[in-house]
Amino acid sequence: EIVLTQSPATLSLSPGERATLSCRASQSVSSFLVWYQQKPGQAPRLLIYDASNRAPGIPARFSGSGSGTDFTLTISSLEPEDFAVYYCQQRSNWPELTFGGGTKVEIK
Amino acid sequence: QVQLVESGGGLVKPGGSLRLSCSASGFIFSDYYMYWIRQAPGKGLEWVSHISNSAPTIYYADSVKGRFTISRDNAENSLYLQMNSLRAEDTAVYYCATDCLNSICYWGQGTLVTVSS
């Protein structure tokens, strides 16, 4: 099983600040890494696929980078609606899919 | 637009059974792999099962293998999850979702399953 470890668990920032979220895989997942955003009481929403491709309709302030075992989701300037939980997910080990434990981005 | 609407959740006793349904619209259902993903209260996301679009190939997480059965009816644009021998640890919101862009791209709003005596 490929384990994804997200850090930090919680990120306390102010609107307008830059957010940097990390996802580390226990073994290489190549570029088969996905990022989702989830707000309270809502289903997850796809943000980034194949490590660095923004999904349709996702603002340019969201960017993904990395390959192999180390990945980063960056939000260049936080908007009020960006405070949420973010999950990474791998599909390198198809058909088994695994998710990271999540990073909560909260208002400081 | 894409819509996925889950139903069938509720309260069930340990050892009991439940059948979840997901009604899909706004896309060609028969073209897409479909998923069940769950989320225990206050916890993260867990892949449960997925099924290919036709002549179905089916996969399960080890945690549900032998107890859960995924199926689909392409004529009815519907996805199902038959859950047997339910345990307390199966308590979660169950999401129906589609595969696209090498990811899980559209999600329903989920249906809550509570396993408790």
PDB file of N, CA and C in Angstrom, chain B residues 41-109:
ATOM      1  N   PRO B  41     -17.050  10.064  10.221  1.00  0.00           N
ATOM      2  CA  PRO B  41     -17.264  11.383  10.841  1.00  0.00           C
ATOM      3  C   PRO B  41     -15.967  11.988  11.355  1.00  0.00           C
ATOM      4  N   GLY B  42     -15.650  13.175  10.873  1.00  0.00           N
ATOM      5  CA  GLY B  42     -14.455  13.895  11.314  1.00  0.00           C
ATOM      6  C   GLY B  42     -13.153  13.324  10.803  1.00  0.00           C
ATOM      7  N   LYS B  43     -13.209  12.387   9.871  1.00  0.00           N
ATOM      8  CA  LYS B  43     -11.998  11.721   9.379  1.00  0.00           C
ATOM      9  C   LYS B  43     -11.756  12.039   7.906  1.00  0.00           C
ATOM     10  N   GLY B  44     -10.740  11.393   7.351  1.00  0.00           N
ATOM     11  CA  GLY B  44     -10.381  11.611   5.963  1.00  0.00           C
ATOM     12  C   GLY B  44     -11.156  10.718   5.009  1.00  0.00           C
ATOM     13  N   LEU B  45     -10.717  10.747   3.759  1.00  0.00           N
ATOM     14  CA  LEU B  45     -11.398  10.026   2.686  1.00  0.00           C
ATOM     15  C   LEU B  45     -10.814   8.630   2.527  1.00  0.00           C
ATOM     16  N   GLU B  46     -11.687   7.674   2.200  1.00  0.00           N
ATOM     17  CA  GLU B  46     -11.253   6.290   1.990  1.00  0.00           C
ATOM     18  C   GLU B  46     -11.928   5.745   0.740  1.00  0.00           C
ATOM     19  N   TRP B  47     -11.119   5.280  -0.210  1.00  0.00           N
ATOM     20  CA  TRP B  47     -11.664   4.597  -1.378  1.00  0.00           C
ATOM     21  C   TRP B  47     -12.287   3.270  -0.938  1.00  0.00           C
ATOM     22  N   VAL B  48     -13.490   2.980  -1.442  1.00  0.00           N
ATOM     23  CA  VAL B  48     -14.214   1.756  -1.094  1.00  0.00           C
ATOM     24  C   VAL B  48     -14.213   0.769  -2.255  1.00  0.00           C
ATOM     25  N   SER B  49     -14.618   1.256  -3.433  1.00  0.00           N
ATOM     26  CA  SER B  49     -14.773   0.353  -4.561  1.00  0.00           C
ATOM     27  C   SER B  49     -14.892   1.160  -5.849  1.00  0.00           C
ATOM     28  N   HIS B  50     -14.556   0.536  -6.970  1.00  0.00           N
ATOM     29  CA  HIS B  50     -14.923   1.137  -8.236  1.00  0.00           C
ATOM     30  C   HIS B  50     -15.199   0.087  -9.288  1.00  0.00           C
ATOM     31  N   ILE B  51     -15.886   0.507 -10.336  1.00  0.00           N
ATOM     32  CA  ILE B  51     -16.391  -0.381 -11.367  1.00  0.00           C
ATOM     33  C   ILE B  51     -16.166   0.275 -12.717  1.00  0.00           C
ATOM     34  N   SER B  52     -15.688  -0.519 -13.664  1.00  0.00           N
ATOM     35  CA  SER B  52     -15.439   0.019 -15.002  1.00  0.00           C
ATOM     36  C   SER B  52     -16.756   0.295 -15.716  1.00  0.00           C
ATOM     37  N   ASN B  53     -16.666   0.896 -16.896  1.00  0.00           N
ATOM     38  CA  ASN B  53     -17.869   1.391 -17.558  1.00  0.00           C
ATOM     39  C   ASN B  53     -18.716   0.277 -18.173  1.00  0.00           C
ATOM     40  N   SER B  54     -18.074  -0.754 -18.738  1.00  0.00           N
ATOM     41  CA  SER B  54     -18.871  -1.838 -19.317  1.00  0.00           C
ATOM     42  C   SER B  54     -18.104  -3.136 -19.191  1.00  0.00           C
ATOM     43  N   ALA B  55     -18.808  -4.279 -19.389  1.00  0.00           N
ATOM     44  CA  ALA B  55     -18.213  -5.611 -19.145  1.00  0.00           C
ATOM     45  C   ALA B  55     -17.414  -5.514 -17.852  1.00  0.00           C
ATOM     46  N   PRO B  56     -18.119  -5.145 -16.804  1.00  0.00           N
ATOM     47  CA  PRO B  56     -17.453  -4.457 -15.706  1.00  0.00           C
ATOM     48  C   PRO B  56     -16.317  -5.215 -15.023  1.00  0.00           C
ATOM     49  N   THR B  57     -15.261  -4.470 -14.808  1.00  0.00           N
ATOM     50  CA  THR B  57     -14.170  -4.866 -13.941  1.00  0.00           C
ATOM     51  C   THR B  57     -14.384  -4.151 -12.624  1.00  0.00           C
ATOM     52  N   ILE B  58     -14.216  -4.887 -11.546  1.00  0.00           N
ATOM     53  CA  ILE B  58     -14.595  -4.392 -10.225  1.00  0.00           C
ATOM     54  C   ILE B  58     -13.438  -4.540  -9.255  1.00  0.00           C
ATOM     55  N   TYR B  59     -13.292  -3.532  -8.395  1.00  0.00           N
ATOM     56  CA  TYR B  59     -12.232  -3.544  -7.397  1.00  0.00           C
ATOM     57  C   TYR B  59     -12.806  -3.113  -6.053  1.00  0.00           C
ATOM     58  N   TYR B  60     -12.218  -3.669  -4.993  1.00  0.00           N
ATOM     59  CA  TYR B  60     -12.646  -3.340  -3.634  1.00  0.00           C
ATOM     60  C   TYR B  60     -11.442  -3.085  -2.746  1.00  0.00           C
ATOM     61  N   ALA B  61     -11.634  -2.183  -1.780  1.00  0.00           N
ATOM     62  CA  ALA B  61     -10.656  -2.049  -0.718  1.00  0.00           C
ATOM     63  C   ALA B  61     -10.693  -3.305   0.149  1.00  0.00           C
ATOM     64  N   ASP B  62      -9.547  -3.643   0.732  1.00  0.00           N
ATOM     65  CA  ASP B  62      -9.493  -4.843   1.570  1.00  0.00           C
ATOM     66  C   ASP B  62     -10.482  -4.765   2.730  1.00  0.00           C
ATOM     67  N   SER B  63     -10.751  -3.555   3.202  1.00  0.00           N
ATOM     68  CA  SER B  63     -11.613  -3.369   4.370  1.00  0.00           C
ATOM     69  C   SER B  63     -13.065  -3.772   4.107  1.00  0.00           C
ATOM     70  N   VAL B  64     -13.456  -3.859   2.833  1.00  0.00           N
ATOM     71  CA  VAL B  64     -14.852  -4.188   2.510  1.00  0.00           C
ATOM     72  C   VAL B  64     -14.989  -5.435   1.647  1.00  0.00           C
ATOM     73  N   LYS B  65     -13.872  -5.981   1.197  1.00  0.00           N
ATOM     74  CA  LYS B  65     -13.906  -7.131   0.298  1.00  0.00           C
ATOM     75  C   LYS B  65     -14.635  -8.297   0.949  1.00  0.00           C
ATOM     76  N   GLY B  66     -15.533  -8.917   0.181  1.00  0.00           N
ATOM     77  CA  GLY B  66     -16.309 -10.036   0.690  1.00  0.00           C
ATOM     78  C   GLY B  66     -17.584  -9.624   1.402  1.00  0.00           C
ATOM     79  N   ARG B  67     -17.738  -8.339   1.695  1.00  0.00           N
ATOM     80  CA  ARG B  67     -18.945  -7.850   2.386  1.00  0.00           C
ATOM     81  C   ARG B  67     -19.757  -6.899   1.515  1.00  0.00           C
ATOM     82  N   PHE B  68     -19.072  -6.119   0.690  1.00  0.00           N
ATOM     83  CA  PHE B  68     -19.738  -5.120  -0.152  1.00  0.00           C
ATOM     84  C   PHE B  68     -19.709  -5.585  -1.603  1.00  0.00           C
ATOM     85  N   THR B  69     -20.762  -5.204  -2.355  1.00  0.00           N
ATOM     86  CA  THR B  69     -20.830  -5.509  -3.779  1.00  0.00           C
ATOM     87  C   THR B  69     -21.243  -4.269  -4.544  1.00  0.00           C
ATOM     88  N   ILE B  70     -20.414  -3.875  -5.483  1.00  0.00           N
ATOM     89  CA  ILE B  70     -20.723  -2.733  -6.334  1.00  0.00           C
ATOM     90  C   ILE B  70     -21.343  -3.251  -7.630  1.00  0.00           C
ATOM     91  N   SER B  71     -22.285  -2.489  -8.174  1.00  0.00           N
ATOM     92  CA  SER B  71     -22.885  -2.848  -9.455  1.00  0.00           C
ATOM     93  C   SER B  71     -23.394  -1.577 -10.120  1.00  0.00           C
ATOM     94  N   ARG B  72     -23.747  -1.695 -11.377  1.00  0.00           N
ATOM     95  CA  ARG B  72     -24.268  -0.543 -12.111  1.00  0.00           C
ATOM     96  C   ARG B  72     -25.298  -1.010 -13.117  1.00  0.00           C
ATOM     97  N   ASP B  73     -26.209  -0.103 -13.452  1.00  0.00           N
ATOM     98  CA  ASP B  73     -27.203  -0.339 -14.489  1.00  0.00           C
ATOM     99  C   ASP B  73     -27.081   0.827 -15.468  1.00  0.00           C
ATOM    100  N   ASN B  74     -26.395   0.609 -16.565  1.00  0.00           N
ATOM    101  CA  ASN B  74     -26.168   1.696 -17.516  1.00  0.00           C
ATOM    102  C   ASN B  74     -27.462   2.164 -18.170  1.00  0.00           C
ATOM    103  N   ALA B  75     -28.448   1.284 -18.289  1.00  0.00           N
ATOM    104  CA  ALA B  75     -29.732   1.691 -18.869  1.00  0.00           C
ATOM    105  C   ALA B  75     -30.488   2.646 -17.948  1.00  0.00           C
ATOM    106  N   GLU B  76     -30.255   2.490 -16.653  1.00  0.00           N
ATOM    107  CA  GLU B  76     -30.927   3.340 -15.661  1.00  0.00           C
ATOM    108  C   GLU B  76     -30.029   4.458 -15.139  1.00  0.00           C
ATOM    109  N   ASN B  77     -28.803   4.558 -15.681  1.00  0.00           N
ATOM    110  CA  ASN B  77     -27.839   5.579 -15.211  1.00  0.00           C
ATOM    111  C   ASN B  77     -27.677   5.526 -13.691  1.00  0.00           C
ATOM    112  N   SER B  78     -27.522   4.323 -13.192  1.00  0.00           N
ATOM    113  CA  SER B  78     -27.475   4.153 -11.741  1.00  0.00           C
ATOM    114  C   SER B  78     -26.315   3.280 -11.298  1.00  0.00           C
ATOM    115  N   LEU B  79     -25.807   3.626 -10.138  1.00  0.00           N
ATOM    116  CA  LEU B  79     -24.720   2.899  -9.471  1.00  0.00           C
ATOM    117  C   LEU B  79     -25.247   2.411  -8.129  1.00  0.00           C
ATOM    118  N   TYR B  80     -24.789   1.248  -7.703  1.00  0.00           N
ATOM    119  CA  TYR B  80     -25.278   0.669  -6.446  1.00  0.00           C
ATOM    120  C   TYR B  80     -24.121   0.175  -5.591  1.00  0.00           C
ATOM    121  N   LEU B  81     -24.400   0.088  -4.286  1.00  0.00           N
ATOM    122  CA  LEU B  81     -23.461  -0.550  -3.365  1.00  0.00           C
ATOM    123  C   LEU B  81     -24.282  -1.359  -2.364  1.00  0.00           C
ATOM    124  N   GLN B  82     -24.202  -2.671  -2.480  1.00  0.00           N
ATOM    125  CA  GLN B  82     -24.841  -3.552  -1.521  1.00  0.00           C
ATOM    126  C   GLN B  82     -23.858  -3.808  -0.390  1.00  0.00           C
ATOM    127  N   MET B  83     -24.269  -3.469   0.820  1.00  0.00           N
ATOM    128  CA  MET B  83     -23.382  -3.580   1.986  1.00  0.00           C
ATOM    129  C   MET B  83     -23.970  -4.605   2.954  1.00  0.00           C
ATOM    130  N   ASN B  84     -23.249  -5.671   3.178  1.00  0.00           N
ATOM    131  CA  ASN B  84     -23.675  -6.724   4.104  1.00  0.00           C
ATOM    132  C   ASN B  84     -22.707  -6.813   5.277  1.00  0.00           C
ATOM    133  N   SER B  85     -23.139  -7.506   6.316  1.00  0.00           N
ATOM    134  CA  SER B  85     -22.292  -7.720   7.499  1.00  0.00           C
ATOM    135  C   SER B  85     -21.668  -6.413   7.975  1.00  0.00           C
ATOM    136  N   LEU B  86     -22.499  -5.406   8.107  1.00  0.00           N
ATOM    137  CA  LEU B  86     -21.998  -4.076   8.450  1.00  0.00           C
ATOM    138  C   LEU B  86     -21.432  -4.033   9.861  1.00  0.00           C
ATOM    139  N   ARG B  87     -20.400  -3.219  10.004  1.00  0.00           N
ATOM    140  CA  ARG B  87     -19.689  -3.057  11.267  1.00  0.00           C
ATOM    141  C   ARG B  87     -19.735  -1.588  11.690  1.00  0.00           C
ATOM    142  N   ALA B  88     -19.439  -1.342  12.950  1.00  0.00           N
ATOM    143  CA  ALA B  88     -19.419   0.045  13.439  1.00  0.00           C
ATOM    144  C   ALA B  88     -18.440   0.901  12.626  1.00  0.00           C
ATOM    145  N   GLU B  89     -17.339   0.299  12.228  1.00  0.00           N
ATOM    146  CA  GLU B  89     -16.320   1.064  11.495  1.00  0.00           C
ATOM    147  C   GLU B  89     -16.730   1.377  10.052  1.00  0.00           C
ATOM    148  N   ASP B  90     -17.867   0.871   9.617  1.00  0.00           N
ATOM    149  CA  ASP B  90     -18.389   1.246   8.299  1.00  0.00           C
ATOM    150  C   ASP B  90     -19.214   2.530   8.362  1.00  0.00           C
ATOM    151  N   THR B  91     -19.417   3.054   9.567  1.00  0.00           N
ATOM    152  CA  THR B  91     -20.148   4.308   9.721  1.00  0.00           C
ATOM    153  C   THR B  91     -19.416   5.429   9.003  1.00  0.00           C
ATOM    154  N   ALA B  92     -20.100   6.082   8.064  1.00  0.00           N
ATOM    155  CA  ALA B  92     -19.455   7.099   7.241  1.00  0.00           C
ATOM    156  C   ALA B  92     -20.480   7.741   6.316  1.00  0.00           C
ATOM    157  N   VAL B  93     -20.078   8.849   5.733  1.00  0.00           N
ATOM    158  CA  VAL B  93     -20.783   9.383   4.568  1.00  0.00           C
ATOM    159  C   VAL B  93     -20.208   8.667   3.350  1.00  0.00           C
ATOM    160  N   TYR B  94     -21.101   8.132   2.526  1.00  0.00           N
ATOM    161  CA  TYR B  94     -20.693   7.424   1.319  1.00  0.00           C
ATOM    162  C   TYR B  94     -20.979   8.304   0.104  1.00  0.00           C
ATOM    163  N   TYR B  95     -19.910   8.553  -0.658  1.00  0.00           N
ATOM    164  CA  TYR B  95     -20.007   9.377  -1.849  1.00  0.00           C
ATOM    165  C   TYR B  95     -19.938   8.505  -3.100  1.00  0.00           C
ATOM    166  N   CYS B  96     -20.770   8.829  -4.054  1.00  0.00           N
ATOM    167  CA  CYS B  96     -20.705   8.298  -5.407  1.00  0.00           C
ATOM    168  C   CYS B  96     -19.899   9.317  -6.222  1.00  0.00           C
ATOM    169  N   ALA B  97     -19.035   8.833  -7.123  1.00  0.00           N
ATOM    170  CA  ALA B  97     -18.199   9.769  -7.866  1.00  0.00           C
ATOM    171  C   ALA B  97     -17.808   9.176  -9.219  1.00  0.00           C
ATOM    172  N   THR B  98     -17.422  10.077 -10.134  1.00  0.00           N
ATOM    173  CA  THR B  98     -17.009   9.634 -11.466  1.00  0.00           C
ATOM    174  C   THR B  98     -15.508   9.754 -11.650  1.00  0.00           C
ATOM    175  N   ASP B  99     -14.998   8.970 -12.565  1.00  0.00           N
ATOM    176  CA  ASP B  99     -13.595   9.012 -12.940  1.00  0.00           C
ATOM    177  C   ASP B  99     -13.420   9.841 -14.194  1.00  0.00           C
ATOM    178  N   CYS B 100     -12.527  10.788 -14.169  1.00  0.00           N
ATOM    179  CA  CYS B 100     -12.114  11.480 -15.387  1.00  0.00           C
ATOM    180  C   CYS B 100     -10.842  12.261 -15.062  1.00  0.00           C
ATOM    181  N   LEU B 101     -10.130  12.667 -16.070  1.00  0.00           N
ATOM    182  CA  LEU B 101      -8.895  13.437 -15.894  1.00  0.00           C
ATOM    183  C   LEU B 101      -7.928  12.727 -14.946  1.00  0.00           C
ATOM    184  N   ASN B 102      -7.863  11.400 -15.032  1.00  0.00           N
ATOM    185  CA  ASN B 102      -6.984  10.625 -14.139  1.00  0.00           C
ATOM    186  C   ASN B 102      -7.230  10.949 -12.670  1.00  0.00           C
ATOM    187  N   SER B 103      -8.495  11.205 -12.350  1.00  0.00           N
ATOM    188  CA  SER B 103      -8.834  11.576 -10.979  1.00  0.00           C
ATOM    189  C   SER B 103     -10.293  11.231 -10.708  1.00  0.00           C
ATOM    190  N   ILE B 104     -10.756  11.646  -9.548  1.00  0.00           N
ATOM    191  CA  ILE B 104     -12.172  11.501  -9.192  1.00  0.00           C
ATOM    192  C   ILE B 104     -12.759  12.895  -9.368  1.00  0.00           C
ATOM    193  N   CYS B 105     -13.438  13.110 -10.484  1.00  0.00           N
ATOM    194  CA  CYS B 105     -13.684  14.507 -10.851  1.00  0.00           C
ATOM    195  C   CYS B 105     -15.039  15.062 -10.451  1.00  0.00           C
ATOM    196  N   TYR B 106     -16.090  14.239 -10.380  1.00  0.00           N
ATOM    197  CA  TYR B 106     -17.377  14.731  -9.904  1.00  0.00           C
ATOM    198  C   TYR B 106     -17.846  13.846  -8.759  1.00  0.00           C
ATOM    199  N   TRP B 107     -18.387  14.506  -7.725  1.00  0.00           N
ATOM    200  CA  TRP B 107     -18.815  13.820  -6.513  1.00  0.00           C
ATOM    201  C   TRP B 107     -20.278  14.166  -6.232  1.00  0.00           C
ATOM    202  N   GLY B 108     -21.013  13.190  -5.699  1.00  0.00           N
ATOM    203  CA  GLY B 108     -22.329  13.499  -5.164  1.00  0.00           C
ATOM    204  C   GLY B 108     -22.202  14.163  -3.807  1.00  0.00           C
ATOM    205  N   GLN B 109     -23.315  14.447  -3.178  1.00  0.00           N
ATOM    206  CA  GLN B 109     -23.311  15.090  -1.873  1.00  0.00           C
ATOM    207  C   GLN B 109     -23.204  14.081  -0.731  1.00  0.00           C
TER     208      GLN B 109
END
